[in-house]
Amino acid sequence: MKNFHYHMPVDLFFGQGQLQQLAPQMKRFGNRVLLVYGGGSIKRNGIYQQIMDIFAQEQISFWELSGVEPNPRLETVVRGVELCREHQIELVLAVGGGSSIDCAKVVAGSVQYDGSPWDIVLDSSLAQDVLPIGVVLTLSATGSEMDPMAVITNTQLNLKYGVGHPDFIPKFSILDPTFTYSVPASQTAAGTADMMSHTFENYFTLQDGAFISNRLAEAVLQTCIQYAPIALREPDNYEARANLMWASSLAINGLLKYGKDCPWSVHAMEHALSAYYDVTHGVGLAILTPAWMEYILDDTTAQMFADYGYHVWQLERSLDTMSAAKAAINKTREFFASLGIPMSLRQLGIPEDMLETMAKSAPKGGNTINGVKPLHWQDVLNIYKMAY
Ligand code: NZQ
Ligand code: ZN
């Protein structure tokens, strides 16, 4: 096990009714709030009204950045920065899924920076005096409620990049599983694929792993496998929504990777798809993950995938290593398909002749993704073709 530093400074409030924590948490940071949210789901499911009531009761001054897109765009971040400057905002409060949270993070990090927020996406050290960020989570998927990352899309450059900064970790996050009852089936499925992918990215490695981290990762995967089908059948099943919500945070808050090196592979390949075709992040991951597993399956990786099959899918130990690895990959694909996710890039309407362009843009600032196995852009193209 490698050395590590565990520092997770978010105040996280989990469970039904925890919105009661919003006022005391906000007041730690000030009285002037930028409320960041998406295309209106929070108005339809009543969360917006609950927040308005709290703002009124507590005499919070607030301004709104609404309409944050799934795959949040640079222009929206710029709009948020202007609002913060104009109204001397003291806290940026995201109410929504990863897109609203990520947008809020880069807004908060760009207020004191004179240039474009895109510079900060490329170089997070430019973010100074990041405004405090608060979160009310409404969708279990990205783990942005408990991590230092944000992902922003630049539609002019066809780039979607992640950026990390320690001060992008929310100061507080409120996770009420009942707020996810209204999440549609397609987003429940995509969110599950996303949190499973975060777990895979932290789990699969050819270097010496950390036993305890791997067993924790398997628990998160089993939670997704157990509860996503229940949440799809019964959207207001509290136990299912609660387990998925906590799994989303645990998958990416660092816990699963302590003590090991985790070279991520699939996310960069997905971000290139979203940058060009506004693909739902979790859907792209579900399509690419089994193809990637198959592509890198050989004598050096078979044990890794076989262990995943034995531990997570309870495959028979009598299976030889390569057969178990193949069976585990098939189980993964079948599971995503069973959630109703379209399982090919063709079904997303991506033209085949664009695969090469996207493959070339997938490695951030280079030719190669340094994943479990290094992936040159030509490898990425091969994986896209397998997933087509
Ligand atoms: O926009 P509204 O109207 O709110 O509707 C949203 C949106 O259409 C809807 N939704 C959210 N909560 C709902 C709801 N609908 C009904 N009831 C609710 N309670 O769901 C749709 C998707 O929302 P979005 O926020 O885009 O989804 P998600 O949480 O999956 O976030 C995706 C973004 O996060 C990035 C992705 O790349 C993508 O841009 N990621 C962020 C990461 C991070 N910060 O660490 C890591 C991830 O790997 C990922 O890359
Ligand atoms: Zn993800």
PDB file of N, CA, C and O and ligand atoms in Angstrom, residues 37-42 44-45 47 67-72 95-102 105 137-145 147-153 160 163 178-184 187 190-191 194 198 252 264 267 270-271 274 280-282 285, ligand 1:
ATOM      1  N   TYR A  37     -28.619  26.576 -10.966  1.00  0.00           N
ATOM      2  CA  TYR A  37     -29.400  25.367 -11.228  1.00  0.00           C
ATOM      3  C   TYR A  37     -29.602  25.166 -12.728  1.00  0.00           C
ATOM      4  O   TYR A  37     -29.220  26.004 -13.534  1.00  0.00           O
ATOM      5  N   GLY A  38     -30.213  24.045 -13.072  1.00  0.00           N
ATOM      6  CA  GLY A  38     -30.287  23.626 -14.470  1.00  0.00           C
ATOM      7  C   GLY A  38     -31.521  24.117 -15.193  1.00  0.00           C
ATOM      8  O   GLY A  38     -31.968  25.264 -15.036  1.00  0.00           O
ATOM      9  N   GLY A  39     -32.119  23.205 -15.959  1.00  0.00           N
ATOM     10  CA  GLY A  39     -33.185  23.597 -16.875  1.00  0.00           C
ATOM     11  C   GLY A  39     -34.580  23.609 -16.282  1.00  0.00           C
ATOM     12  O   GLY A  39     -35.553  23.770 -17.015  1.00  0.00           O
ATOM     13  N   GLY A  40     -34.711  23.434 -14.995  1.00  0.00           N
ATOM     14  CA  GLY A  40     -36.051  23.591 -14.404  1.00  0.00           C
ATOM     15  C   GLY A  40     -36.573  22.405 -13.631  1.00  0.00           C
ATOM     16  O   GLY A  40     -37.655  22.472 -13.059  1.00  0.00           O
ATOM     17  N   SER A  41     -35.813  21.292 -13.560  1.00  0.00           N
ATOM     18  CA  SER A  41     -36.326  20.140 -12.802  1.00  0.00           C
ATOM     19  C   SER A  41     -36.602  20.529 -11.350  1.00  0.00           C
ATOM     20  O   SER A  41     -37.552  20.051 -10.743  1.00  0.00           O
ATOM     21  N   ILE A  42     -35.791  21.431 -10.780  1.00  0.00           N
ATOM     22  CA  ILE A  42     -36.007  21.774  -9.356  1.00  0.00           C
ATOM     23  C   ILE A  42     -37.287  22.585  -9.156  1.00  0.00           C
ATOM     24  O   ILE A  42     -37.798  22.659  -8.043  1.00  0.00           O
ATOM     25  N   ARG A  44     -40.039  21.896 -11.032  1.00  0.00           N
ATOM     26  CA  ARG A  44     -41.105  20.895 -11.195  1.00  0.00           C
ATOM     27  C   ARG A  44     -41.243  19.975  -9.984  1.00  0.00           C
ATOM     28  O   ARG A  44     -42.342  19.550  -9.647  1.00  0.00           O
ATOM     29  N   ASN A  45     -40.134  19.677  -9.320  1.00  0.00           N
ATOM     30  CA  ASN A  45     -40.246  18.730  -8.194  1.00  0.00           C
ATOM     31  C   ASN A  45     -40.352  19.414  -6.829  1.00  0.00           C
ATOM     32  O   ASN A  45     -40.372  18.742  -5.799  1.00  0.00           O
ATOM     33  N   ILE A  47     -38.287  21.436  -5.150  1.00  0.00           N
ATOM     34  CA  ILE A  47     -37.095  21.760  -4.351  1.00  0.00           C
ATOM     35  C   ILE A  47     -36.831  23.276  -4.381  1.00  0.00           C
ATOM     36  O   ILE A  47     -36.482  23.886  -3.376  1.00  0.00           O
ATOM     37  N   GLY A  67     -30.581  27.560 -16.012  1.00  0.00           N
ATOM     38  CA  GLY A  67     -30.391  27.046 -17.371  1.00  0.00           C
ATOM     39  C   GLY A  67     -29.024  26.417 -17.600  1.00  0.00           C
ATOM     40  O   GLY A  67     -28.582  26.308 -18.749  1.00  0.00           O
ATOM     41  N   VAL A  68     -28.359  26.005 -16.533  1.00  0.00           N
ATOM     42  CA  VAL A  68     -27.071  25.316 -16.728  1.00  0.00           C
ATOM     43  C   VAL A  68     -27.345  24.028 -17.521  1.00  0.00           C
ATOM     44  O   VAL A  68     -28.210  23.227 -17.155  1.00  0.00           O
ATOM     45  N   GLU A  69     -26.605  23.857 -18.595  1.00  0.00           N
ATOM     46  CA  GLU A  69     -26.845  22.732 -19.499  1.00  0.00           C
ATOM     47  C   GLU A  69     -26.243  21.449 -18.927  1.00  0.00           C
ATOM     48  O   GLU A  69     -25.204  21.505 -18.266  1.00  0.00           O
ATOM     49  N   PRO A  70     -26.849  20.288 -19.233  1.00  0.00           N
ATOM     50  CA  PRO A  70     -26.099  19.033 -19.015  1.00  0.00           C
ATOM     51  C   PRO A  70     -24.846  19.133 -19.904  1.00  0.00           C
ATOM     52  O   PRO A  70     -24.965  19.556 -21.057  1.00  0.00           O
ATOM     53  N   ASN A  71     -23.692  18.802 -19.404  1.00  0.00           N
ATOM     54  CA  ASN A  71     -22.416  19.164 -20.031  1.00  0.00           C
ATOM     55  C   ASN A  71     -22.304  20.697 -20.032  1.00  0.00           C
ATOM     56  O   ASN A  71     -22.449  21.346 -21.071  1.00  0.00           O
ATOM     57  N   PRO A  72     -22.080  21.282 -18.865  1.00  0.00           N
ATOM     58  CA  PRO A  72     -22.159  22.743 -18.721  1.00  0.00           C
ATOM     59  C   PRO A  72     -21.140  23.468 -19.584  1.00  0.00           C
ATOM     60  O   PRO A  72     -20.009  23.018 -19.750  1.00  0.00           O
ATOM     61  N   VAL A  95     -27.781  23.795  -6.907  1.00  0.00           N
ATOM     62  CA  VAL A  95     -28.877  22.879  -6.582  1.00  0.00           C
ATOM     63  C   VAL A  95     -29.130  22.058  -7.839  1.00  0.00           C
ATOM     64  O   VAL A  95     -29.668  22.565  -8.829  1.00  0.00           O
ATOM     65  N   GLY A  96     -28.692  20.811  -7.848  1.00  0.00           N
ATOM     66  CA  GLY A  96     -28.861  20.000  -9.049  1.00  0.00           C
ATOM     67  C   GLY A  96     -27.894  18.845  -9.085  1.00  0.00           C
ATOM     68  O   GLY A  96     -27.414  18.375  -8.051  1.00  0.00           O
ATOM     69  N   GLY A  97     -27.607  18.408 -10.318  1.00  0.00           N
ATOM     70  CA  GLY A  97     -26.663  17.321 -10.532  1.00  0.00           C
ATOM     71  C   GLY A  97     -25.270  17.868 -10.796  1.00  0.00           C
ATOM     72  O   GLY A  97     -24.966  19.044 -10.525  1.00  0.00           O
ATOM     73  N   GLY A  98     -24.433  17.012 -11.362  1.00  0.00           N
ATOM     74  CA  GLY A  98     -23.040  17.377 -11.575  1.00  0.00           C
ATOM     75  C   GLY A  98     -22.865  18.611 -12.436  1.00  0.00           C
ATOM     76  O   GLY A  98     -21.926  19.389 -12.211  1.00  0.00           O
ATOM     77  N   SER A  99     -23.750  18.819 -13.392  1.00  0.00           N
ATOM     78  CA  SER A  99     -23.558  19.958 -14.294  1.00  0.00           C
ATOM     79  C   SER A  99     -23.692  21.274 -13.547  1.00  0.00           C
ATOM     80  O   SER A  99     -22.858  22.183 -13.706  1.00  0.00           O
ATOM     81  N   SER A 100     -24.725  21.396 -12.724  1.00  0.00           N
ATOM     82  CA  SER A 100     -24.895  22.639 -11.956  1.00  0.00           C
ATOM     83  C   SER A 100     -23.748  22.807 -10.964  1.00  0.00           C
ATOM     84  O   SER A 100     -23.234  23.907 -10.763  1.00  0.00           O
ATOM     85  N   ILE A 101     -23.347  21.703 -10.348  1.00  0.00           N
ATOM     86  CA  ILE A 101     -22.279  21.793  -9.338  1.00  0.00           C
ATOM     87  C   ILE A 101     -20.961  22.192 -10.010  1.00  0.00           C
ATOM     88  O   ILE A 101     -20.238  23.078  -9.536  1.00  0.00           O
ATOM     89  N   ASP A 102     -20.654  21.560 -11.125  1.00  0.00           N
ATOM     90  CA  ASP A 102     -19.386  21.861 -11.809  1.00  0.00           C
ATOM     91  C   ASP A 102     -19.358  23.305 -12.290  1.00  0.00           C
ATOM     92  O   ASP A 102     -18.335  23.992 -12.196  1.00  0.00           O
ATOM     93  N   LYS A 105     -18.665  25.523  -9.435  1.00  0.00           N
ATOM     94  CA  LYS A 105     -17.265  25.466  -8.996  1.00  0.00           C
ATOM     95  C   LYS A 105     -16.386  26.392  -9.841  1.00  0.00           C
ATOM     96  O   LYS A 105     -15.565  27.148  -9.305  1.00  0.00           O
ATOM     97  N   LEU A 137     -27.785  18.342  -3.575  1.00  0.00           N
ATOM     98  CA  LEU A 137     -27.683  17.369  -4.671  1.00  0.00           C
ATOM     99  C   LEU A 137     -29.058  16.829  -5.061  1.00  0.00           C
ATOM    100  O   LEU A 137     -29.865  16.501  -4.190  1.00  0.00           O
ATOM    101  N   THR A 138     -29.307  16.725  -6.370  1.00  0.00           N
ATOM    102  CA  THR A 138     -30.601  16.176  -6.821  1.00  0.00           C
ATOM    103  C   THR A 138     -30.439  14.972  -7.746  1.00  0.00           C
ATOM    104  O   THR A 138     -31.430  14.449  -8.246  1.00  0.00           O
ATOM    105  N   LEU A 139     -29.222  14.562  -8.024  1.00  0.00           N
ATOM    106  CA  LEU A 139     -29.001  13.441  -8.949  1.00  0.00           C
ATOM    107  C   LEU A 139     -27.745  12.691  -8.533  1.00  0.00           C
ATOM    108  O   LEU A 139     -26.686  13.300  -8.361  1.00  0.00           O
ATOM    109  N   SER A 140     -27.871  11.386  -8.355  1.00  0.00           N
ATOM    110  CA  SER A 140     -26.729  10.569  -7.924  1.00  0.00           C
ATOM    111  C   SER A 140     -25.942  10.136  -9.146  1.00  0.00           C
ATOM    112  O   SER A 140     -26.449   9.367  -9.966  1.00  0.00           O
ATOM    113  N   ALA A 141     -24.726  10.620  -9.285  1.00  0.00           N
ATOM    114  CA  ALA A 141     -23.952  10.260 -10.470  1.00  0.00           C
ATOM    115  C   ALA A 141     -22.485  10.639 -10.319  1.00  0.00           C
ATOM    116  O   ALA A 141     -21.622   9.774 -10.130  1.00  0.00           O
ATOM    117  N   THR A 142     -22.213  11.926 -10.388  1.00  0.00           N
ATOM    118  CA  THR A 142     -20.830  12.363 -10.620  1.00  0.00           C
ATOM    119  C   THR A 142     -19.961  12.353  -9.377  1.00  0.00           C
ATOM    120  O   THR A 142     -18.735  12.304  -9.487  1.00  0.00           O
ATOM    121  N   GLY A 143     -20.559  12.499  -8.211  1.00  0.00           N
ATOM    122  CA  GLY A 143     -19.758  12.653  -6.998  1.00  0.00           C
ATOM    123  C   GLY A 143     -19.190  14.049  -6.837  1.00  0.00           C
ATOM    124  O   GLY A 143     -18.405  14.305  -5.920  1.00  0.00           O
ATOM    125  N   SER A 144     -19.599  14.973  -7.687  1.00  0.00           N
ATOM    126  CA  SER A 144     -19.074  16.338  -7.608  1.00  0.00           C
ATOM    127  C   SER A 144     -19.391  16.977  -6.261  1.00  0.00           C
ATOM    128  O   SER A 144     -18.716  17.907  -5.838  1.00  0.00           O
ATOM    129  N   GLU A 145     -20.422  16.433  -5.591  1.00  0.00           N
ATOM    130  CA  GLU A 145     -20.790  16.944  -4.268  1.00  0.00           C
ATOM    131  C   GLU A 145     -19.703  16.707  -3.231  1.00  0.00           C
ATOM    132  O   GLU A 145     -19.744  17.260  -2.135  1.00  0.00           O
ATOM    133  N   ASP A 147     -16.125  16.055  -4.291  1.00  0.00           N
ATOM    134  CA  ASP A 147     -14.790  15.968  -4.885  1.00  0.00           C
ATOM    135  C   ASP A 147     -14.298  17.342  -5.351  1.00  0.00           C
ATOM    136  O   ASP A 147     -15.051  18.307  -5.361  1.00  0.00           O
ATOM    137  N   PRO A 148     -13.028  17.431  -5.717  1.00  0.00           N
ATOM    138  CA  PRO A 148     -12.461  18.732  -6.104  1.00  0.00           C
ATOM    139  C   PRO A 148     -12.522  18.999  -7.608  1.00  0.00           C
ATOM    140  O   PRO A 148     -11.874  19.912  -8.088  1.00  0.00           O
ATOM    141  N   MET A 149     -13.310  18.196  -8.340  1.00  0.00           N
ATOM    142  CA  MET A 149     -13.276  18.258  -9.807  1.00  0.00           C
ATOM    143  C   MET A 149     -14.460  19.037 -10.386  1.00  0.00           C
ATOM    144  O   MET A 149     -15.528  19.100  -9.793  1.00  0.00           O
ATOM    145  N   ALA A 150     -14.248  19.572 -11.581  1.00  0.00           N
ATOM    146  CA  ALA A 150     -15.341  20.159 -12.364  1.00  0.00           C
ATOM    147  C   ALA A 150     -15.037  19.862 -13.830  1.00  0.00           C
ATOM    148  O   ALA A 150     -13.869  19.787 -14.216  1.00  0.00           O
ATOM    149  N   VAL A 151     -16.090  19.693 -14.622  1.00  0.00           N
ATOM    150  CA  VAL A 151     -15.893  19.388 -16.042  1.00  0.00           C
ATOM    151  C   VAL A 151     -16.697  20.399 -16.856  1.00  0.00           C
ATOM    152  O   VAL A 151     -17.909  20.545 -16.659  1.00  0.00           O
ATOM    153  N   ILE A 152     -16.017  21.111 -17.743  1.00  0.00           N
ATOM    154  CA  ILE A 152     -16.648  22.193 -18.498  1.00  0.00           C
ATOM    155  C   ILE A 152     -16.446  21.939 -19.996  1.00  0.00           C
ATOM    156  O   ILE A 152     -15.387  21.464 -20.421  1.00  0.00           O
ATOM    157  N   THR A 153     -17.477  22.286 -20.775  1.00  0.00           N
ATOM    158  CA  THR A 153     -17.411  22.098 -22.224  1.00  0.00           C
ATOM    159  C   THR A 153     -17.218  23.437 -22.925  1.00  0.00           C
ATOM    160  O   THR A 153     -17.919  24.406 -22.635  1.00  0.00           O
ATOM    161  N   LYS A 160     -14.032  19.171 -23.989  1.00  0.00           N
ATOM    162  CA  LYS A 160     -14.652  19.029 -22.680  1.00  0.00           C
ATOM    163  C   LYS A 160     -13.558  18.537 -21.740  1.00  0.00           C
ATOM    164  O   LYS A 160     -13.069  17.421 -21.888  1.00  0.00           O
ATOM    165  N   VAL A 163     -11.163  19.742 -14.517  1.00  0.00           N
ATOM    166  CA  VAL A 163     -10.176  20.533 -13.796  1.00  0.00           C
ATOM    167  C   VAL A 163     -10.367  20.278 -12.304  1.00  0.00           C
ATOM    168  O   VAL A 163     -11.495  20.149 -11.837  1.00  0.00           O
ATOM    169  N   THR A 178     -34.610  11.654  -1.127  1.00  0.00           N
ATOM    170  CA  THR A 178     -35.961  11.885  -1.679  1.00  0.00           C
ATOM    171  C   THR A 178     -35.920  12.912  -2.801  1.00  0.00           C
ATOM    172  O   THR A 178     -36.816  12.954  -3.636  1.00  0.00           O
ATOM    173  N   PHE A 179     -34.867  13.732  -2.837  1.00  0.00           N
ATOM    174  CA  PHE A 179     -34.735  14.715  -3.921  1.00  0.00           C
ATOM    175  C   PHE A 179     -34.421  14.041  -5.253  1.00  0.00           C
ATOM    176  O   PHE A 179     -34.450  14.696  -6.298  1.00  0.00           O
ATOM    177  N   THR A 180     -34.088  12.757  -5.208  1.00  0.00           N
ATOM    178  CA  THR A 180     -33.800  12.053  -6.469  1.00  0.00           C
ATOM    179  C   THR A 180     -34.976  11.192  -6.934  1.00  0.00           C
ATOM    180  O   THR A 180     -34.871  10.515  -7.955  1.00  0.00           O
ATOM    181  N   TYR A 181     -36.094  11.215  -6.208  1.00  0.00           N
ATOM    182  CA  TYR A 181     -37.256  10.408  -6.629  1.00  0.00           C
ATOM    183  C   TYR A 181     -37.716  10.786  -8.043  1.00  0.00           C
ATOM    184  O   TYR A 181     -38.232   9.966  -8.783  1.00  0.00           O
ATOM    185  N   SER A 182     -37.569  12.061  -8.392  1.00  0.00           N
ATOM    186  CA  SER A 182     -38.084  12.526  -9.690  1.00  0.00           C
ATOM    187  C   SER A 182     -37.093  12.325 -10.833  1.00  0.00           C
ATOM    188  O   SER A 182     -37.400  12.656 -11.983  1.00  0.00           O
ATOM    189  N   VAL A 183     -35.911  11.812 -10.555  1.00  0.00           N
ATOM    190  CA  VAL A 183     -34.926  11.606 -11.635  1.00  0.00           C
ATOM    191  C   VAL A 183     -35.480  10.568 -12.613  1.00  0.00           C
ATOM    192  O   VAL A 183     -35.881   9.473 -12.204  1.00  0.00           O
ATOM    193  N   PRO A 184     -35.545  10.908 -13.919  1.00  0.00           N
ATOM    194  CA  PRO A 184     -36.095   9.947 -14.880  1.00  0.00           C
ATOM    195  C   PRO A 184     -35.218   8.695 -15.016  1.00  0.00           C
ATOM    196  O   PRO A 184     -34.036   8.710 -14.662  1.00  0.00           O
ATOM    197  N   GLN A 187     -31.774   8.945 -16.700  1.00  0.00           N
ATOM    198  CA  GLN A 187     -30.707   9.587 -15.915  1.00  0.00           C
ATOM    199  C   GLN A 187     -30.315   8.724 -14.713  1.00  0.00           C
ATOM    200  O   GLN A 187     -29.161   8.755 -14.274  1.00  0.00           O
ATOM    201  N   ALA A 190     -27.972   6.295 -16.370  1.00  0.00           N
ATOM    202  CA  ALA A 190     -26.695   6.936 -16.742  1.00  0.00           C
ATOM    203  C   ALA A 190     -25.884   7.279 -15.496  1.00  0.00           C
ATOM    204  O   ALA A 190     -24.659   7.114 -15.474  1.00  0.00           O
ATOM    205  N   GLY A 191     -26.561   7.737 -14.465  1.00  0.00           N
ATOM    206  CA  GLY A 191     -25.866   8.077 -13.215  1.00  0.00           C
ATOM    207  C   GLY A 191     -25.215   6.851 -12.599  1.00  0.00           C
ATOM    208  O   GLY A 191     -24.091   6.909 -12.086  1.00  0.00           O
ATOM    209  N   ASP A 194     -22.159   6.044 -14.446  1.00  0.00           N
ATOM    210  CA  ASP A 194     -21.087   6.989 -14.126  1.00  0.00           C
ATOM    211  C   ASP A 194     -20.402   6.601 -12.817  1.00  0.00           C
ATOM    212  O   ASP A 194     -19.174   6.524 -12.733  1.00  0.00           O
ATOM    213  N   HIS A 198     -16.535   5.495 -12.268  1.00  0.00           N
ATOM    214  CA  HIS A 198     -15.557   6.081 -11.325  1.00  0.00           C
ATOM    215  C   HIS A 198     -14.914   4.980 -10.483  1.00  0.00           C
ATOM    216  O   HIS A 198     -13.718   4.998 -10.209  1.00  0.00           O
ATOM    217  N   ILE A 252     -15.964   8.500  -5.820  1.00  0.00           N
ATOM    218  CA  ILE A 252     -14.984   9.455  -6.367  1.00  0.00           C
ATOM    219  C   ILE A 252     -14.408  10.389  -5.305  1.00  0.00           C
ATOM    220  O   ILE A 252     -13.623  11.281  -5.628  1.00  0.00           O
ATOM    221  N   TRP A 264      -6.664   6.663 -14.805  1.00  0.00           N
ATOM    222  CA  TRP A 264      -7.995   6.621 -15.431  1.00  0.00           C
ATOM    223  C   TRP A 264      -7.880   6.459 -16.940  1.00  0.00           C
ATOM    224  O   TRP A 264      -6.995   7.022 -17.576  1.00  0.00           O
ATOM    225  N   HIS A 267     -12.716   7.822 -18.945  1.00  0.00           N
ATOM    226  CA  HIS A 267     -13.336   9.148 -18.884  1.00  0.00           C
ATOM    227  C   HIS A 267     -12.858  10.074 -19.995  1.00  0.00           C
ATOM    228  O   HIS A 267     -13.656  10.798 -20.592  1.00  0.00           O
ATOM    229  N   GLU A 270     -14.631   9.298 -23.101  1.00  0.00           N
ATOM    230  CA  GLU A 270     -16.035   9.746 -23.104  1.00  0.00           C
ATOM    231  C   GLU A 270     -16.125  11.244 -23.293  1.00  0.00           C
ATOM    232  O   GLU A 270     -16.993  11.738 -24.013  1.00  0.00           O
ATOM    233  N   HIS A 271     -15.248  11.984 -22.634  1.00  0.00           N
ATOM    234  CA  HIS A 271     -15.350  13.447 -22.718  1.00  0.00           C
ATOM    235  C   HIS A 271     -15.222  13.925 -24.159  1.00  0.00           C
ATOM    236  O   HIS A 271     -15.857  14.909 -24.554  1.00  0.00           O
ATOM    237  N   SER A 274     -18.698  13.615 -25.682  1.00  0.00           N
ATOM    238  CA  SER A 274     -19.603  14.663 -25.205  1.00  0.00           C
ATOM    239  C   SER A 274     -19.245  16.010 -25.813  1.00  0.00           C
ATOM    240  O   SER A 274     -20.124  16.820 -26.098  1.00  0.00           O
ATOM    241  N   THR A 280     -24.831  12.166 -23.204  1.00  0.00           N
ATOM    242  CA  THR A 280     -24.984  12.043 -21.750  1.00  0.00           C
ATOM    243  C   THR A 280     -23.793  11.250 -21.217  1.00  0.00           C
ATOM    244  O   THR A 280     -23.541  10.120 -21.661  1.00  0.00           O
ATOM    245  N   HIS A 281     -23.093  11.871 -20.267  1.00  0.00           N
ATOM    246  CA  HIS A 281     -21.803  11.326 -19.806  1.00  0.00           C
ATOM    247  C   HIS A 281     -21.883   9.829 -19.452  1.00  0.00           C
ATOM    248  O   HIS A 281     -21.098   9.008 -19.940  1.00  0.00           O
ATOM    249  N   GLY A 282     -22.857   9.449 -18.625  1.00  0.00           N
ATOM    250  CA  GLY A 282     -22.940   8.066 -18.159  1.00  0.00           C
ATOM    251  C   GLY A 282     -23.252   7.093 -19.296  1.00  0.00           C
ATOM    252  O   GLY A 282     -22.824   5.932 -19.269  1.00  0.00           O
ATOM    253  N   LEU A 285     -20.038   6.422 -21.126  1.00  0.00           N
ATOM    254  CA  LEU A 285     -19.181   5.534 -20.330  1.00  0.00           C
ATOM    255  C   LEU A 285     -19.646   4.086 -20.401  1.00  0.00           C
ATOM    256  O   LEU A 285     -18.843   3.157 -20.508  1.00  0.00           O
TER     257      LEU A 285
HETATM  258  O1  NZQ B   1     -31.229  20.644 -15.833  1.00  0.00           O
HETATM  259  P1  NZQ B   1     -32.344  20.122 -15.023  1.00  0.00           P
HETATM  260  O2  NZQ B   1     -33.670  20.627 -15.436  1.00  0.00           O
HETATM  261  O3  NZQ B   1     -32.108  20.255 -13.540  1.00  0.00           O
HETATM  262  O4  NZQ B   1     -32.452  18.522 -15.330  1.00  0.00           O
HETATM  263  C1  NZQ B   1     -31.372  17.642 -15.140  1.00  0.00           C
HETATM  264  C2  NZQ B   1     -30.665  17.284 -16.446  1.00  0.00           C
HETATM  265  O5  NZQ B   1     -31.546  17.324 -17.521  1.00  0.00           O
HETATM  266  C3  NZQ B   1     -31.920  16.307 -14.691  1.00  0.00           C
HETATM  267  N1  NZQ B   1     -32.128  16.224 -13.248  1.00  0.00           N
HETATM  268  C4  NZQ B   1     -31.221  16.433 -12.256  1.00  0.00           C
HETATM  269  N2  NZQ B   1     -31.790  16.190 -11.050  1.00  0.00           N
HETATM  270  C5  NZQ B   1     -33.077  15.853 -11.302  1.00  0.00           C
HETATM  271  C6  NZQ B   1     -33.290  15.875 -12.685  1.00  0.00           C
HETATM  272  N3  NZQ B   1     -34.494  15.586 -13.240  1.00  0.00           N
HETATM  273  C7  NZQ B   1     -35.481  15.274 -12.415  1.00  0.00           C
HETATM  274  N4  NZQ B   1     -35.345  15.233 -11.071  1.00  0.00           N
HETATM  275  C8  NZQ B   1     -34.169  15.504 -10.475  1.00  0.00           C
HETATM  276  N5  NZQ B   1     -34.047  15.425  -9.141  1.00  0.00           N
HETATM  277  O6  NZQ B   1     -30.944  15.372 -15.077  1.00  0.00           O
HETATM  278  C9  NZQ B   1     -30.286  15.833 -16.248  1.00  0.00           C
HETATM  279  C10 NZQ B   1     -28.797  15.639 -16.092  1.00  0.00           C
HETATM  280  O7  NZQ B   1     -28.276  16.475 -15.080  1.00  0.00           O
HETATM  281  P2  NZQ B   1     -26.713  16.683 -14.980  1.00  0.00           P
HETATM  282  O8  NZQ B   1     -26.427  17.571 -13.844  1.00  0.00           O
HETATM  283  O9  NZQ B   1     -26.182  17.078 -16.322  1.00  0.00           O
HETATM  284  O10 NZQ B   1     -26.211  15.189 -14.708  1.00  0.00           O
HETATM  285  P3  NZQ B   1     -24.963  14.600 -13.993  1.00  0.00           P
HETATM  286  O11 NZQ B   1     -25.092  14.722 -12.524  1.00  0.00           O
HETATM  287  O12 NZQ B   1     -24.794  13.264 -14.551  1.00  0.00           O
HETATM  288  O13 NZQ B   1     -23.735  15.565 -14.429  1.00  0.00           O
HETATM  289  C11 NZQ B   1     -23.090  15.374 -15.654  1.00  0.00           C
HETATM  290  C12 NZQ B   1     -21.911  16.313 -15.789  1.00  0.00           C
HETATM  291  O14 NZQ B   1     -20.939  16.096 -14.769  1.00  0.00           O
HETATM  292  C13 NZQ B   1     -19.663  15.810 -15.376  1.00  0.00           C
HETATM  293  C14 NZQ B   1     -20.070  15.156 -16.673  1.00  0.00           C
HETATM  294  O15 NZQ B   1     -19.033  15.107 -17.589  1.00  0.00           O
HETATM  295  C15 NZQ B   1     -21.204  16.059 -17.104  1.00  0.00           C
HETATM  296  O16 NZQ B   1     -20.724  17.259 -17.643  1.00  0.00           O
HETATM  297  N6  NZQ B   1     -18.827  15.024 -14.471  1.00  0.00           N
HETATM  298  C16 NZQ B   1     -18.374  15.626 -13.360  1.00  0.00           C
HETATM  299  C17 NZQ B   1     -17.496  15.021 -12.504  1.00  0.00           C
HETATM  300  C18 NZQ B   1     -16.985  15.673 -11.302  1.00  0.00           C
HETATM  301  N7  NZQ B   1     -17.282  16.925 -11.067  1.00  0.00           N
HETATM  302  O17 NZQ B   1     -16.263  15.072 -10.534  1.00  0.00           O
HETATM  303  C19 NZQ B   1     -16.987  13.675 -12.747  1.00  0.00           C
HETATM  304  C20 NZQ B   1     -17.760  12.930 -13.751  1.00  0.00           C
HETATM  305  O18 NZQ B   1     -16.939  11.924 -14.257  1.00  0.00           O
HETATM  306  C21 NZQ B   1     -18.317  13.734 -14.875  1.00  0.00           C
HETATM  307  O19 NZQ B   1     -17.371  13.921 -15.903  1.00  0.00           O
END
